[in-house]
Coordinates of C-alpha atoms in Angstrom, one line a residue:
M28 CA -22.6 10.7 -24.0
E29 CA -19.3 12.7 -22.7
K30 CA -16.3 10.6 -23.6
I31 CA -15.0 11.1 -20.1
L32 CA -18.1 9.1 -19.0
D33 CA -18.1 6.9 -22.2
N34 CA -16.4 3.3 -21.0
R35 CA -15.7 3.2 -24.7
F36 CA -12.9 5.6 -24.2
Y37 CA -9.8 5.3 -22.0
D38 CA -8.8 8.5 -20.0
F39 CA -5.2 9.2 -20.3
I40 CA -3.1 11.6 -18.2
I41 CA -0.9 13.6 -20.6
N42 CA 1.5 16.7 -20.6
N43 CA -0.3 19.6 -22.4
A44 CA 2.6 19.9 -24.5
L45 CA 1.6 16.7 -26.2
I46 CA -1.9 17.9 -27.1
P47 CA -1.5 18.3 -30.7
T48 CA -0.3 15.0 -31.1
Y49 CA -3.5 13.6 -29.8
N50 CA -6.2 16.1 -30.2
S51 CA -9.0 15.3 -32.7
G52 CA -11.5 18.2 -31.7
D53 CA -13.3 16.7 -28.7
N54 CA -11.1 14.5 -26.8
I55 CA -9.4 16.7 -24.6
T56 CA -10.6 17.5 -21.1
P57 CA -8.0 20.2 -19.6
I58 CA -7.0 19.2 -16.0
N59 CA -4.7 22.3 -14.9
D60 CA -2.0 24.2 -16.7
T61 CA 0.4 21.4 -17.1
T62 CA -1.9 18.1 -17.5
S63 CA -5.2 17.2 -19.6
L64 CA -7.3 13.9 -20.6
V65 CA -7.1 12.8 -23.8
H66 CA -9.9 10.3 -24.4
I67 CA -8.9 7.3 -26.5
P68 CA -11.6 5.1 -28.2
K69 CA -11.1 1.2 -27.8
D70 CA -14.1 -1.1 -28.5
Q71 CA -12.1 -4.2 -26.9
M72 CA -10.5 -3.7 -23.7
E73 CA -7.6 -6.2 -23.6
P74 CA -5.0 -6.5 -20.6
C75 CA -2.5 -5.7 -23.0
D76 CA -3.5 -2.2 -23.4
L77 CA -1.5 -1.5 -20.6
G78 CA 1.8 -2.3 -22.1
N79 CA 0.8 -1.1 -25.5
N80 CA 0.2 2.3 -23.8
S81 CA 2.5 3.4 -21.2
Y82 CA 1.9 2.7 -17.3
H83 CA 2.0 6.2 -16.3
L84 CA -0.9 7.4 -18.7
F85 CA -3.6 5.6 -16.8
P86 CA -5.1 7.2 -13.9
A87 CA -4.4 5.3 -10.5
L88 CA -7.3 4.0 -8.4
F89 CA -7.9 5.6 -4.7
T90 CA -9.9 4.2 -2.3
L91 CA -11.4 5.9 0.9
E92 CA -9.0 6.2 4.3
S93 CA -11.4 6.1 7.1
I94 CA -14.2 3.7 8.4
V95 CA -17.4 5.6 9.6
S96 CA -19.5 4.1 12.2
C97 CA -23.0 4.8 13.5
D98 CA -22.0 4.2 17.2
E99 CA -22.6 7.4 19.3
P100 CA -19.8 9.3 20.1
D101 CA -18.3 9.0 23.8
I102 CA -19.1 12.2 26.0
K103 CA -15.6 12.4 27.0
A104 CA -14.9 12.7 22.9
L105 CA -16.3 16.2 22.6
Q106 CA -13.3 18.4 21.5
E107 CA -11.8 20.5 24.3
D108 CA -11.6 24.1 24.1
Q109 CA -8.0 24.7 22.4
G110 CA -7.7 28.2 23.8
S111 CA -8.3 29.8 20.3
S112 CA -10.4 32.5 19.2
M113 CA -10.1 31.6 15.6
F114 CA -12.9 29.3 14.3
G115 CA -12.2 29.5 10.3
R116 CA -14.1 32.7 9.7
G117 CA -13.4 33.9 6.2
V118 CA -11.9 30.6 5.1
I119 CA -12.9 27.8 2.5
V120 CA -12.6 24.1 3.6
G121 CA -12.9 22.1 0.5
V122 CA -13.4 18.3 0.3
V123 CA -13.1 15.8 -2.5
D124 CA -14.9 12.6 -1.6
T125 CA -18.5 10.7 -1.5
G126 CA -20.2 13.6 -1.6
I127 CA -22.3 15.5 1.4
D128 CA -25.6 15.5 3.1
Y129 CA -26.4 19.1 2.5
R130 CA -29.6 18.8 4.9
H131 CA -27.7 17.7 7.9
P132 CA -27.8 20.6 10.7
A133 CA -23.9 20.1 11.0
F134 CA -23.8 22.2 7.6
M135 CA -26.2 25.0 8.5
H136 CA -26.3 28.4 9.9
N137 CA -28.2 29.0 13.4
D138 CA -30.9 30.3 10.9
N139 CA -31.0 27.1 9.0
T140 CA -29.3 28.3 5.8
T141 CA -26.7 26.5 4.3
R142 CA -23.0 27.0 5.0
I143 CA -22.1 25.3 1.5
I144 CA -20.9 27.7 -1.2
S145 CA -21.4 24.9 -3.8
I146 CA -21.4 21.1 -4.6
W147 CA -20.0 19.3 -7.8
D148 CA -21.8 16.2 -8.0
Q149 CA -20.0 14.2 -10.7
T150 CA -22.1 11.5 -10.7
K151 CA -25.3 13.5 -12.2
E152 CA -25.7 12.9 -15.9
G153 CA -27.8 15.4 -18.0
S154 CA -27.6 18.3 -15.6
V155 CA -25.9 21.6 -15.9
P156 CA -22.1 21.2 -15.1
P157 CA -19.7 24.0 -13.4
R158 CA -18.6 26.3 -16.0
G159 CA -15.4 25.0 -17.5
F160 CA -16.5 21.3 -16.9
T161 CA -18.2 19.2 -19.3
F162 CA -19.9 16.8 -16.8
G163 CA -21.8 16.4 -13.4
A164 CA -24.1 18.8 -11.9
E165 CA -23.2 22.1 -9.8
Y166 CA -25.5 23.1 -7.1
T167 CA -25.2 26.5 -5.6
K168 CA -25.5 28.0 -2.1
E169 CA -29.2 29.8 -3.4
L170 CA -30.3 26.7 -4.8
I171 CA -29.4 24.9 -1.7
N172 CA -30.9 27.5 0.5
F173 CA -34.7 27.1 -1.8
A174 CA -34.3 23.4 -1.3
L175 CA -33.8 23.4 2.6
I176 CA -37.0 25.6 2.6
S177 CA -38.9 23.1 0.3
D178 CA -40.9 20.0 1.6
Q179 CA -39.2 17.9 -0.6
P180 CA -35.7 19.1 -0.9
L181 CA -34.1 16.2 -3.1
L182 CA -36.4 17.1 -5.9
M183 CA -34.7 20.4 -6.3
V184 CA -30.9 19.4 -5.1
P185 CA -30.7 15.7 -5.8
T186 CA -27.3 15.0 -4.2
V187 CA -26.8 12.4 -1.8
D188 CA -23.9 11.0 0.2
T189 CA -24.6 7.4 0.3
L190 CA -21.5 6.0 1.7
G191 CA -21.3 8.4 4.6
H192 CA -17.7 9.0 4.4
G193 CA -17.6 12.9 2.6
T194 CA -20.0 13.8 5.3
A195 CA -18.2 12.6 8.1
I196 CA -14.9 14.1 7.0
A197 CA -16.6 17.3 6.2
S198 CA -18.2 17.7 9.4
I199 CA -14.9 17.1 11.4
M200 CA -13.3 19.9 9.4
A201 CA -16.2 22.5 9.9
G202 CA -19.4 21.1 11.5
R203 CA -21.5 23.2 13.7
P204 CA -21.5 22.4 17.2
N205 CA -24.1 20.2 18.9
V206 CA -23.4 19.5 22.6
A207 CA -26.1 17.1 23.0
Q208 CA -24.6 14.9 20.4
N209 CA -21.3 15.5 21.9
F210 CA -20.0 17.1 18.5
T211 CA -18.4 20.0 17.1
G212 CA -16.0 20.7 14.1
V213 CA -12.7 22.3 14.4
S214 CA -13.4 25.3 12.4
P215 CA -17.4 25.7 12.9
E216 CA -17.4 28.9 11.0
A217 CA -15.7 28.1 7.7
D218 CA -17.7 27.6 4.4
L219 CA -17.7 24.7 2.5
V220 CA -17.2 23.8 -1.4
V221 CA -17.8 20.0 -1.7
V222 CA -16.9 17.6 -4.7
K223 CA -18.9 14.3 -4.9
L224 CA -16.7 11.8 -7.1
K225 CA -17.9 9.6 -9.7
E226 CA -16.8 6.1 -9.3
A227 CA -13.8 5.0 -11.7
K228 CA -14.5 3.8 -15.0
A229 CA -15.3 0.4 -15.8
N230 CA -12.6 0.0 -18.3
L231 CA -10.1 0.9 -15.6
K232 CA -11.2 -1.2 -13.1
E233 CA -11.1 -3.8 -15.8
L234 CA -7.5 -3.0 -16.8
F235 CA -6.2 -2.9 -13.4
F236 CA -7.9 -6.5 -12.4
V237 CA -10.4 -4.7 -9.9
P238 CA -13.9 -6.5 -9.1
Q239 CA -16.7 -4.1 -11.1
N240 CA -18.5 -4.1 -7.8
T241 CA -15.7 -2.5 -5.9
I242 CA -16.1 1.3 -5.0
C243 CA -12.9 3.3 -6.0
Y244 CA -12.1 6.8 -7.6
Q245 CA -10.0 7.5 -10.2
E246 CA -7.3 9.9 -10.1
S247 CA -8.1 12.1 -12.9
D248 CA -11.5 13.0 -11.6
I249 CA -9.8 13.7 -7.9
M250 CA -7.7 16.4 -10.0
L251 CA -10.7 17.8 -11.7
G252 CA -12.3 18.0 -8.3
I253 CA -9.4 19.8 -6.9
R254 CA -9.5 22.2 -9.9
Y255 CA -12.9 23.1 -9.1
L256 CA -12.4 23.7 -5.6
T257 CA -9.5 26.3 -6.1
G258 CA -11.6 27.9 -8.8
V259 CA -14.1 28.9 -6.8
A260 CA -11.7 30.0 -4.1
N261 CA -10.1 31.9 -6.9
R262 CA -13.3 33.5 -8.1
L263 CA -14.6 34.4 -4.6
N264 CA -10.9 35.8 -3.5
R265 CA -10.9 33.5 -0.6
P266 CA -8.4 31.3 1.1
I267 CA -8.8 27.5 0.8
V268 CA -7.6 24.6 2.8
I269 CA -8.4 21.1 1.1
C270 CA -8.6 17.9 2.6
L271 CA -7.9 14.8 0.4
A272 CA -9.0 11.4 2.7
L273 CA -8.4 9.1 -0.1
G274 CA -5.1 7.3 -1.0
S275 CA -3.7 4.7 -3.6
S276 CA -0.9 2.0 -3.3
Q277 CA -0.2 2.2 -7.2
G278 CA 2.7 4.0 -8.4
G279 CA 6.4 4.5 -7.3
H280 CA 5.6 5.7 -3.6
D281 CA 7.9 8.8 -4.5
G282 CA 5.7 11.7 -4.9
R283 CA 6.2 11.9 -8.8
G284 CA 2.5 10.9 -9.8
P285 CA 0.1 13.3 -11.4
L286 CA -2.1 14.1 -8.2
S287 CA 1.1 14.2 -6.2
S288 CA 2.7 16.7 -8.3
Y289 CA -0.4 18.8 -8.9
L290 CA -0.9 19.1 -5.2
D291 CA 2.8 19.8 -4.3
Y292 CA 2.3 22.8 -6.7
L293 CA -1.0 24.2 -5.2
V294 CA 0.4 24.0 -1.6
Q295 CA 2.9 26.6 -2.5
L296 CA 0.8 29.1 -3.8
P297 CA -0.7 31.9 -1.6
R298 CA -3.8 31.2 0.0
T299 CA -3.8 27.4 -0.5
G300 CA -3.4 24.9 1.8
V301 CA -3.4 21.0 0.9
I302 CA -3.9 18.3 4.0
V303 CA -3.5 14.6 2.8
S304 CA -3.9 11.3 4.8
A305 CA -1.1 8.8 4.8
G306 CA -3.4 6.0 4.5
N307 CA -4.2 2.9 6.5
E308 CA -1.9 0.2 4.9
G309 CA 0.7 0.1 8.2
N310 CA -0.7 -3.3 9.4
S311 CA -2.2 -4.9 6.4
Q312 CA 0.8 -6.9 5.3
R313 CA 0.5 -5.7 1.8
H314 CA 4.1 -4.3 1.5
Y315 CA 7.4 -6.1 1.1
Y316 CA 11.0 -4.9 0.6
N317 CA 14.1 -6.9 0.0
S318 CA 17.9 -5.8 -0.5
T319 CA 20.3 -8.5 -1.8
D320 CA 23.9 -7.7 -1.7
I321 CA 25.6 -11.0 -2.2
A322 CA 25.7 -13.5 -4.7
P323 CA 23.7 -15.4 -6.1
F324 CA 21.9 -12.1 -6.8
Y325 CA 18.2 -13.2 -6.4
N326 CA 15.3 -13.1 -3.9
S327 CA 12.3 -15.2 -3.2
F328 CA 9.1 -14.1 -1.3
Q329 CA 5.8 -15.4 -1.1
L330 CA 2.2 -14.4 -1.5
S331 CA -1.0 -16.0 0.4
V332 CA -3.7 -15.6 -1.7
G333 CA -7.1 -15.7 -0.4
R334 CA -10.2 -17.5 -1.7
I335 CA -12.2 -14.4 -2.2
D336 CA -9.7 -12.5 -4.4
Q337 CA -10.3 -13.6 -7.5
E338 CA -8.9 -10.2 -9.2
F339 CA -6.1 -8.4 -8.0
M340 CA -2.6 -6.8 -9.0
M341 CA 0.7 -6.4 -7.7
E342 CA 3.8 -4.0 -8.4
I343 CA 7.3 -4.4 -8.0
W344 CA 9.5 -1.2 -8.1
P345 CA 13.3 -1.9 -8.1
Y346 CA 16.1 0.8 -7.6
I347 CA 18.2 1.8 -10.2
P348 CA 20.3 0.6 -11.6
S349 CA 18.9 -2.8 -11.1
S350 CA 17.5 -4.8 -13.9
L351 CA 15.3 -7.6 -12.9
F352 CA 13.5 -11.1 -14.0
I353 CA 10.8 -12.7 -12.4
E354 CA 9.7 -16.0 -12.2
I355 CA 6.7 -17.5 -10.8
T356 CA 5.6 -20.8 -8.8
T357 CA 2.2 -22.0 -8.2
P358 CA 0.8 -23.5 -5.2
T359 CA 1.3 -26.8 -6.6
Y360 CA 5.1 -25.8 -7.3
E361 CA 4.6 -25.6 -11.0
T362 CA 7.0 -22.7 -12.3
S363 CA 6.7 -20.3 -15.1
Q364 CA 9.4 -19.2 -17.7
I365 CA 11.8 -16.7 -16.4
M366 CA 10.4 -12.8 -17.6
N367 CA 13.0 -10.7 -18.4
P368 CA 12.6 -6.6 -18.6
T369 CA 11.7 -5.4 -21.9
V370 CA 11.2 -1.8 -23.3
E371 CA 7.4 -2.7 -24.1
G372 CA 5.5 -5.9 -23.6
C373 CA 2.9 -8.0 -22.0
Q374 CA 2.6 -11.7 -21.2
R375 CA 0.1 -13.8 -20.3
I376 CA 1.2 -16.8 -18.2
T377 CA -1.0 -20.0 -17.7
F378 CA -0.2 -23.2 -15.9
Q379 CA -0.9 -26.9 -16.3
T380 CA -1.7 -27.7 -12.5
V381 CA -4.0 -25.0 -11.7
S382 CA -6.4 -22.7 -13.3
G383 CA -6.5 -18.9 -13.8
E384 CA -3.8 -16.5 -15.6
I385 CA -1.4 -14.1 -14.9
W386 CA -0.7 -11.2 -17.2
V387 CA 3.1 -9.6 -16.4
N388 CA 4.7 -6.1 -17.8
N389 CA 8.2 -6.2 -16.8
I390 CA 8.8 -2.6 -17.8
L391 CA 12.6 -1.8 -18.1
F392 CA 12.0 1.8 -18.3
E393 CA 8.7 3.2 -16.7
E394 CA 8.1 6.7 -18.3
E395 CA 7.4 9.2 -15.4
T396 CA 10.0 7.6 -13.1
G397 CA 12.7 6.3 -15.1
D398 CA 12.7 3.2 -13.0
Q399 CA 12.0 -0.6 -13.7
L400 CA 8.2 -1.6 -12.8
I401 CA 7.0 -5.3 -12.7
L402 CA 3.4 -5.4 -13.2
L403 CA 1.4 -8.5 -12.2
R404 CA -2.4 -9.0 -12.4
F405 CA -4.0 -12.2 -11.5
R406 CA -7.2 -13.7 -12.6
D407 CA -9.1 -16.5 -11.1
I408 CA -6.0 -17.9 -9.5
P409 CA -6.4 -20.8 -6.8
S410 CA -5.8 -19.6 -3.1
G411 CA -2.7 -20.7 -1.3
T412 CA 1.0 -19.7 -1.0
W413 CA 2.4 -18.4 -4.4
Y414 CA 6.1 -18.1 -4.7
F415 CA 8.1 -15.3 -6.6
R416 CA 11.8 -15.2 -7.5
V417 CA 13.4 -12.0 -8.7
G418 CA 17.1 -11.4 -9.6
S419 CA 19.5 -9.1 -11.4
M420 CA 20.0 -9.8 -14.8
T421 CA 23.7 -8.6 -14.4
G422 CA 24.8 -10.2 -11.3
E423 CA 24.6 -7.2 -9.3
P424 CA 23.5 -6.1 -5.5
F425 CA 19.7 -5.0 -5.9
S426 CA 16.8 -3.9 -3.8
F427 CA 13.1 -3.7 -4.6
H428 CA 9.5 -2.6 -2.8
C429 CA 6.3 -4.6 -3.8
W430 CA 2.8 -3.6 -3.1
L431 CA -0.6 -4.7 -3.2
P432 CA -3.6 -2.6 -3.9
S433 CA -5.1 -0.3 -1.0
G434 CA -8.1 -0.5 0.8
N435 CA -11.0 -2.4 -0.2
L436 CA -9.4 -3.4 -3.8
I437 CA -8.3 -6.2 -2.1
S438 CA -9.3 -8.4 0.9
N439 CA -7.3 -9.0 4.0
E440 CA -7.0 -12.7 3.2
T441 CA -4.3 -11.9 0.7
F442 CA -0.8 -10.9 2.0
F443 CA 2.7 -11.2 1.8
L444 CA 4.2 -13.9 4.5
D445 CA 7.2 -11.8 5.2
S446 CA 5.9 -8.3 5.0
D447 CA 7.2 -5.1 5.9
P448 CA 5.1 -2.3 7.5
N449 CA 7.4 0.4 6.5
T450 CA 7.0 2.5 3.3
T451 CA 3.4 2.0 3.2
I452 CA 2.2 5.9 3.0
T453 CA -0.4 6.0 0.0
A454 CA -0.4 8.4 -2.8
A455 CA -0.8 11.7 -2.7
G456 CA 0.8 11.4 1.0
D457 CA 4.0 10.8 -0.7
A458 CA 3.9 14.4 -2.1
A459 CA 6.7 16.9 -1.0
H460 CA 5.1 20.0 0.3
P461 CA 1.6 18.9 1.2
L462 CA 1.0 18.1 4.8
T463 CA 0.7 14.2 4.9
I464 CA -1.2 13.1 8.3
T465 CA -1.0 9.9 10.2
A466 CA -3.2 8.9 13.1
Y467 CA -3.2 8.1 16.6
N468 CA -5.8 6.9 19.4
Q469 CA -6.2 10.2 21.3
Q470 CA -7.4 8.0 24.3
T471 CA -4.6 6.0 24.8
G472 CA -1.7 8.1 23.0
E473 CA -0.8 5.3 20.7
I474 CA -0.2 5.1 16.9
L475 CA -3.1 3.5 15.1
P476 CA -1.8 0.4 13.9
E477 CA -3.1 0.4 10.6
S478 CA -1.6 4.0 10.0
G479 CA 0.7 4.3 7.0
R480 CA 4.5 4.4 7.8
G481 CA 7.3 6.2 5.8
Y482 CA 9.7 7.1 4.6
T483 CA 8.9 7.4 0.7
R484 CA 10.6 5.2 -1.4
L485 CA 13.2 8.0 -2.2
G486 CA 13.7 8.5 1.5
M487 CA 11.5 11.7 2.2
V488 CA 10.2 12.3 5.8
K489 CA 6.7 11.5 5.3
P490 CA 4.2 11.2 7.6
D491 CA 5.1 15.0 8.7
I492 CA 2.5 14.9 11.9
A493 CA 0.1 12.6 13.8
A494 CA -3.4 13.9 14.6
P495 CA -6.3 12.0 16.6
G496 CA -8.0 9.6 14.2
Y497 CA -9.7 7.0 16.6
R498 CA -13.5 7.3 16.7
I499 CA -13.5 11.1 16.2
P500 CA -17.2 12.2 16.5
C501 CA -18.8 13.0 13.3
A502 CA -21.9 13.7 11.5
I503 CA -23.6 11.0 9.0
P504 CA -26.3 11.4 6.7
E505 CA -29.9 11.6 7.5
G506 CA -29.1 13.8 10.3
R507 CA -27.6 11.4 12.5
Y508 CA -24.1 11.5 14.3
G509 CA -21.5 8.7 14.7
T510 CA -18.0 8.3 14.6
I511 CA -14.9 7.8 12.3
T512 CA -11.7 6.0 12.5
G513 CA -8.4 6.1 10.4
T514 CA -5.9 8.5 8.7
G515 CA -8.5 10.5 6.9
A516 CA -10.3 11.3 10.1
A517 CA -6.9 12.6 11.3
A518 CA -6.4 14.6 8.2
A519 CA -9.8 16.2 8.5
H520 CA -9.0 17.3 12.1
T521 CA -5.8 18.9 10.7
T522 CA -7.8 20.5 7.9
G523 CA -9.7 22.3 10.5
V524 CA -7.0 23.4 12.2
A525 CA -5.1 24.9 8.9
A526 CA -8.1 26.7 8.4
T527 CA -7.9 28.7 11.7
I528 CA -4.4 29.5 10.9
M529 CA -5.6 30.7 7.6
E530 CA -7.9 32.8 9.5
W531 CA -5.2 34.6 11.8
A532 CA -3.0 35.1 8.5
Y533 CA -5.3 36.1 5.5
S534 CA -8.8 36.9 7.2
K535 CA -7.3 38.7 10.0
G536 CA -4.7 40.5 7.8
N537 CA -1.6 39.3 9.8
Y538 CA 0.1 38.0 6.8
T539 CA -1.9 38.0 3.4
A540 CA 0.9 36.4 1.4
V541 CA 0.7 33.1 3.2
T542 CA 1.2 29.8 1.6
G543 CA -0.3 26.6 2.3
N544 CA 3.5 25.2 2.7
Q545 CA 4.1 27.7 5.3
V546 CA 1.0 27.1 7.6
N547 CA 2.1 23.2 6.9
R548 CA 6.0 24.1 8.4
L549 CA 4.2 26.1 11.1
I550 CA 1.9 23.1 12.2
I551 CA 5.3 20.7 12.0
R552 CA 7.3 23.0 14.1
E553 CA 4.7 23.5 16.7
A554 CA 4.3 19.9 17.2
A555 CA 4.4 18.0 20.6
R556 CA 7.6 15.6 20.4
D557 CA 8.0 12.9 23.3
E558 CA 11.5 13.3 24.7
N559 CA 12.1 9.7 24.6
Q560 CA 11.7 9.5 20.6
T561 CA 13.9 10.7 18.0
Y562 CA 12.3 13.0 15.3
P563 CA 11.6 12.8 12.7
N564 CA 11.0 9.2 12.4
N565 CA 8.7 7.3 10.0
I566 CA 5.8 6.4 12.4
W567 CA 5.0 9.9 13.8
G568 CA 7.1 12.3 11.7
Y569 CA 7.7 15.4 13.4
G570 CA 5.2 14.8 16.4
K571 CA 1.5 15.0 17.3
L572 CA -0.7 18.1 16.3
D573 CA -0.6 20.5 19.0
P574 CA -3.2 23.5 18.4
S575 CA -3.0 25.0 21.4
E576 CA 0.7 25.4 21.4
M577 CA 0.3 27.0 17.9
Y578 CA -2.5 29.5 18.8
K579 CA 0.0 30.9 21.7
R580 CA 2.8 31.6 19.3
L581 CA 0.5 33.2 16.8
L582 CA -1.5 35.1 19.4
S583 CA 1.6 36.4 21.0
Q584 CA 2.6 37.8 17.8

């Protein structure tokens, strides 16, 4: 079995300069020009493998950022004509998600041939992977077309989208219109390249205390998927706009993670657009913030733990120059010893009056950011209110953020009692130059309560703009239509708009050197802004997506 699929190996994300340190001949998987995966054997997985090995080496876990429904689209939900003669012709839209139902009419031409250039299904073992990759199966346009005229297409191209999220996202970007179903994609003449992600490795879920039956994806597989998308576009010499409708609450929320850095690099290249969802953590009560500036220099906060959350983690990120200790008190008021920061270390905490265990990594110097990180991982602890006290080791003012996991990695029964809805943008929505999209209800004009809010932990303006994200008509597997809600849907809608701008700039020859960042700046500049609001702000960014004004500006040039 390939090591990238083998649960006896950890996948570490490393800088390519370190390859000689790790290379043993067949344990390196290149990701891009700066980073690679190194596959490290570990027969017996242990919680303190994180601590003995740096936090930043492990890929983060990402979750889906929209909810797909089988509800029929509203008649009034059919997208209105934006006054544009551009439909994404000549442009590729790329999606890294749960796959696609390639048999759906939304992804076919009028002659029932496919509009999909290729699919990389990472979940297929023992198949022929794309050139330059070592796992999964690639299905080309020619093979998909043969399958579509077959009586049993899944025997020829056996890739499906069991969750429907990727199919829905792809259809919003570029689905063929179906008036009878009140549906049309934003760029219905764009072509598609699709990556179906494999689920995160069991060992990574185990390390981060995520239940094994939880569906989530690891950062490194997403990065490999994006490398595949850009490789196809480069080979065909075509512009591409990539939609990422997944997110993670792990990390420093500062745009310095591996995926965020990769996307930030790509979007500044010619003909490469990147649109990212802002996440749906705005009203989940999974973020806490404190600033303490008077003595005694400590802060106490509370976490309500639900009965069904048997395993989960929590991250505390103080601002420099803080150096903080932590103390934990159970619902029965039994208190742990004080845990001070160390350069390395991992402590297992148990209590006399309650069951379960807590693993604490109080890392003085997290290598990727240089900041302190307090990582807590909980297993089999009782429900109820847990108490945490953090304080300054040096008797100085301090401030910190605390995040619980995103999406389905934890239930809504576990939350902070004094939560803060701000600074809830998920990675990679914290990257500087990709366009980060929040969602609003296009029927009421109000922001969706769950939409992630800015700014980033370091104060960068995110989200960039808001786009429609409530009950958006979409294709779902098995030839059906439904609706999708969330910032992932809003990002897909915006990706379709960005593809039309790419068509104007590159395909029509108006500005062939266009970069994704320039497309993003145009979208921001032409956003609709309420005269009663101050922009930018941490809820709406620079305003609402306004394609009609943008097209007027472009077509008047």
